[in-house]
PDB file of C-alpha atoms in Angstrom:
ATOM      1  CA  UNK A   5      -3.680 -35.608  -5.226  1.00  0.00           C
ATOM      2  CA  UNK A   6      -6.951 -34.176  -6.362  1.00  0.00           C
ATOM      3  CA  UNK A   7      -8.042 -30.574  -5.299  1.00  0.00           C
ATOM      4  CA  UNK A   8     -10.659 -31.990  -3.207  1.00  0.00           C
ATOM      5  CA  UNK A   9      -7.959 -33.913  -1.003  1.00  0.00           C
ATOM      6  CA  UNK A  10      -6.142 -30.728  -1.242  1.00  0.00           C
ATOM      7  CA  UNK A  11      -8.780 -28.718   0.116  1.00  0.00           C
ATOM      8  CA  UNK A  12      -9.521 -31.529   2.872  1.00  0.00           C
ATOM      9  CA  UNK A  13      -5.873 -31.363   3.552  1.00  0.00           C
ATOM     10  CA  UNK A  14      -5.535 -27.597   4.018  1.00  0.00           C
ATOM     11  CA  UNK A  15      -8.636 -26.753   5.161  1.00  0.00           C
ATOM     12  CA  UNK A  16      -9.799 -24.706   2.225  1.00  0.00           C
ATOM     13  CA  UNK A  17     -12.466 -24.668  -0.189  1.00  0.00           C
ATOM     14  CA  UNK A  18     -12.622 -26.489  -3.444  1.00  0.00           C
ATOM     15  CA  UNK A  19     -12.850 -22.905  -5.483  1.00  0.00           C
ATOM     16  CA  UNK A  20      -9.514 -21.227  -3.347  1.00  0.00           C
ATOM     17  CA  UNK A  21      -7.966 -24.473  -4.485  1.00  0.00           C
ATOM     18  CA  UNK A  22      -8.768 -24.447  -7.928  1.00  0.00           C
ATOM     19  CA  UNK A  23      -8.027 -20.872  -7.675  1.00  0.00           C
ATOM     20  CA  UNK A  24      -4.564 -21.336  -6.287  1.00  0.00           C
ATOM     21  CA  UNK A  25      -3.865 -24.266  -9.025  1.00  0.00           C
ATOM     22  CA  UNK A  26      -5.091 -22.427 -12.222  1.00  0.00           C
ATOM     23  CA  UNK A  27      -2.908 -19.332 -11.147  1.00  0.00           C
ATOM     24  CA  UNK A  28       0.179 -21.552 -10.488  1.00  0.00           C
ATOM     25  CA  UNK A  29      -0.186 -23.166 -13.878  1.00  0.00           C
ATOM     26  CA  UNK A  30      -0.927 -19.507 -15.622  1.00  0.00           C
ATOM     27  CA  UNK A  31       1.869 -17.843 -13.759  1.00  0.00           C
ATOM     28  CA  UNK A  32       4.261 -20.650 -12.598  1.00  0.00           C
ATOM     29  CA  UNK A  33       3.355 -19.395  -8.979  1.00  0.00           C
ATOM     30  CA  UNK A  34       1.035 -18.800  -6.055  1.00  0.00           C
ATOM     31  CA  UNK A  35       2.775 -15.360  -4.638  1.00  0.00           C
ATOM     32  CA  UNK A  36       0.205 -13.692  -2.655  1.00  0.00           C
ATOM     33  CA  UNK A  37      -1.363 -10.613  -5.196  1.00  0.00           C
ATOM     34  CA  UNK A  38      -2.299  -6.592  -3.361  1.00  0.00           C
ATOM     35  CA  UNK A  39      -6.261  -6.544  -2.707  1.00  0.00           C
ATOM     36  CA  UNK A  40      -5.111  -2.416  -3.541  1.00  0.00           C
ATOM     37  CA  UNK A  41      -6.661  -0.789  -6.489  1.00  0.00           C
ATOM     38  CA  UNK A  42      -4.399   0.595  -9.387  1.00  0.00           C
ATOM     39  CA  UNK A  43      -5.179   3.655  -8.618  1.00  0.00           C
ATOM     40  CA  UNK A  44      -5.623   4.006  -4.627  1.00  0.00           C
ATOM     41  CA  UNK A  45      -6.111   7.713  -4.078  1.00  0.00           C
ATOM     42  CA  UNK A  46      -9.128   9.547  -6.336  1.00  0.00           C
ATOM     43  CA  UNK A  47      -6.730  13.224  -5.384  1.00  0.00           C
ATOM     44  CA  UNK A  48      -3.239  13.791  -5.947  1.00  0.00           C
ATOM     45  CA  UNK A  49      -0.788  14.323  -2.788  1.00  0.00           C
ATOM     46  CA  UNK A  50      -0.718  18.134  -3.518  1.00  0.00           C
ATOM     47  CA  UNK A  51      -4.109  17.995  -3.939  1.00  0.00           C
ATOM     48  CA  UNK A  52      -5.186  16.728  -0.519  1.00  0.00           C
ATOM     49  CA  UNK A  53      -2.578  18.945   1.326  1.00  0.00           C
ATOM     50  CA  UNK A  54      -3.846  21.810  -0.528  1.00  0.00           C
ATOM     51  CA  UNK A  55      -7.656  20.372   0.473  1.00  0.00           C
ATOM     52  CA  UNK A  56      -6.317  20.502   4.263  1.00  0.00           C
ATOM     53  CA  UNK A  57      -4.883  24.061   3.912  1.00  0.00           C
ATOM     54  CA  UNK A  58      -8.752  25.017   2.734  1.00  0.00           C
ATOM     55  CA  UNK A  59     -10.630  23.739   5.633  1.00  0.00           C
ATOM     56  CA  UNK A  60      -7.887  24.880   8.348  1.00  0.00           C
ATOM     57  CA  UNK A  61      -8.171  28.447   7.220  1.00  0.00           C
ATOM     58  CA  UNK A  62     -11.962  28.133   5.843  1.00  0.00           C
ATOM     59  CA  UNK A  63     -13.719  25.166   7.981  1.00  0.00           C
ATOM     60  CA  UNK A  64     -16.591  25.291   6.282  1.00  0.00           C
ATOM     61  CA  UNK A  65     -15.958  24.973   2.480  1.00  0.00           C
ATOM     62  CA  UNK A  66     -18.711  23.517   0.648  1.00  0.00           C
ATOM     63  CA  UNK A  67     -17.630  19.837  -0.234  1.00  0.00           C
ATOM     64  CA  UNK A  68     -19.209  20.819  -3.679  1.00  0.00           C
ATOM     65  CA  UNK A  69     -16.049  23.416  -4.172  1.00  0.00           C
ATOM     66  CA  UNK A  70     -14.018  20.339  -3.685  1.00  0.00           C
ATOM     67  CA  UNK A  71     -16.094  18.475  -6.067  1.00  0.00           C
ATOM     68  CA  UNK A  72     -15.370  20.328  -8.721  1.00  0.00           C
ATOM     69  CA  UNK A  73     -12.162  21.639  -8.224  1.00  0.00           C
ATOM     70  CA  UNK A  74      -9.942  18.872  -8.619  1.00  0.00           C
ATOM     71  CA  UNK A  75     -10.201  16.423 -11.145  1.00  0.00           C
ATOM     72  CA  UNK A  76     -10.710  12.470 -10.771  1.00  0.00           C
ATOM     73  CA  UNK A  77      -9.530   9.154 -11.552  1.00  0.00           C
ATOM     74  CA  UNK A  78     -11.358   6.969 -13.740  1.00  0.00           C
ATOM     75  CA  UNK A  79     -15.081   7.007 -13.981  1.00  0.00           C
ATOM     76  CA  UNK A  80     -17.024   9.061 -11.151  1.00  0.00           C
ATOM     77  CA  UNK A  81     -19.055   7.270  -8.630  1.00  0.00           C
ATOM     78  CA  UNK A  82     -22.485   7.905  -7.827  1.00  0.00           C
ATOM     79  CA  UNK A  83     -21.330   9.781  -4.907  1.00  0.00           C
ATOM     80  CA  UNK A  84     -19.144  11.886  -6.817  1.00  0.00           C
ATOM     81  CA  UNK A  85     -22.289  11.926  -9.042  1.00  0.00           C
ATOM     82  CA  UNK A  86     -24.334  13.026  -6.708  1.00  0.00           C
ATOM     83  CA  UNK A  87     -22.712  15.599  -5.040  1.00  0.00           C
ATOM     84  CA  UNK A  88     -21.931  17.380  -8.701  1.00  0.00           C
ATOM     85  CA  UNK A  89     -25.346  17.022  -9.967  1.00  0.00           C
ATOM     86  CA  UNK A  90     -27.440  20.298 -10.437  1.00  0.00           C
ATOM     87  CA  UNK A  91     -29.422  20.704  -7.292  1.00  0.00           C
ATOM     88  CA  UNK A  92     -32.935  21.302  -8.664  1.00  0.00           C
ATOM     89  CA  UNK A  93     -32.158  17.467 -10.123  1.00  0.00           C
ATOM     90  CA  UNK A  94     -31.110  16.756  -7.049  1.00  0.00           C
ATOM     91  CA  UNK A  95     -34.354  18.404  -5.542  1.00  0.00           C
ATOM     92  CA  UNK A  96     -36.575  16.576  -8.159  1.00  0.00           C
ATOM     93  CA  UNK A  97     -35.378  12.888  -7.808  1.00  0.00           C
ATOM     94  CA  UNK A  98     -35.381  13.130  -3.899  1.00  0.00           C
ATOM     95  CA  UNK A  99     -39.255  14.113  -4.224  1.00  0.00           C
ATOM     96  CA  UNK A 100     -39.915  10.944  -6.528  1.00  0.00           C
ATOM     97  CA  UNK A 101     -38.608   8.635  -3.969  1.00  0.00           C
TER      98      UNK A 101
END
């Protein structure tokens, strides 16, 4: 059987197929693999608690405290960028768009 009449057969595409097939010749099987990231949580455990202790005692902590209090996995994103970058930058690339 071809992956076409595969794909016919089950009612997938031609690419899950070929997808399926490669990985079962690589690996020996087709076991399902976790969609989760390595590294699921950008805070510790301690970390968030100790985040949640903040805002019930002081609601309205600036986020940017948070921001640069704890430390982050891997490479920031541009939100994390964002919200650490000086403000008058902040300020000055707002105006230009």
């Amino acid at each position: 059987m071809n992956i076409s009449e595969i794909s016919r057969e089950l009612g997938l595409t031609r690419p899950t197929v070929g997808l399926w097939v490669n990985r079962f010749e690589e690996e020996g099987h087709v076991d399902a693999r976790s969609r989760q990231p390595e590294h699921s949580y950008l805070i510790s455990a301690e970390q968030s608690q100790r985040m949640v202790n903040v805002y019930a005692t002081a609601p309205f902590t600036p986020t940017r405290t948070f921001a640069e209090e704890f430390v982050l996995y891997g490479e920031p994103s541009k939100e994390q960028e964002f919200i650490t970058e000086d403000p008058q930058k902040k300020k000055e690339r707002t105006k230009q768009n």
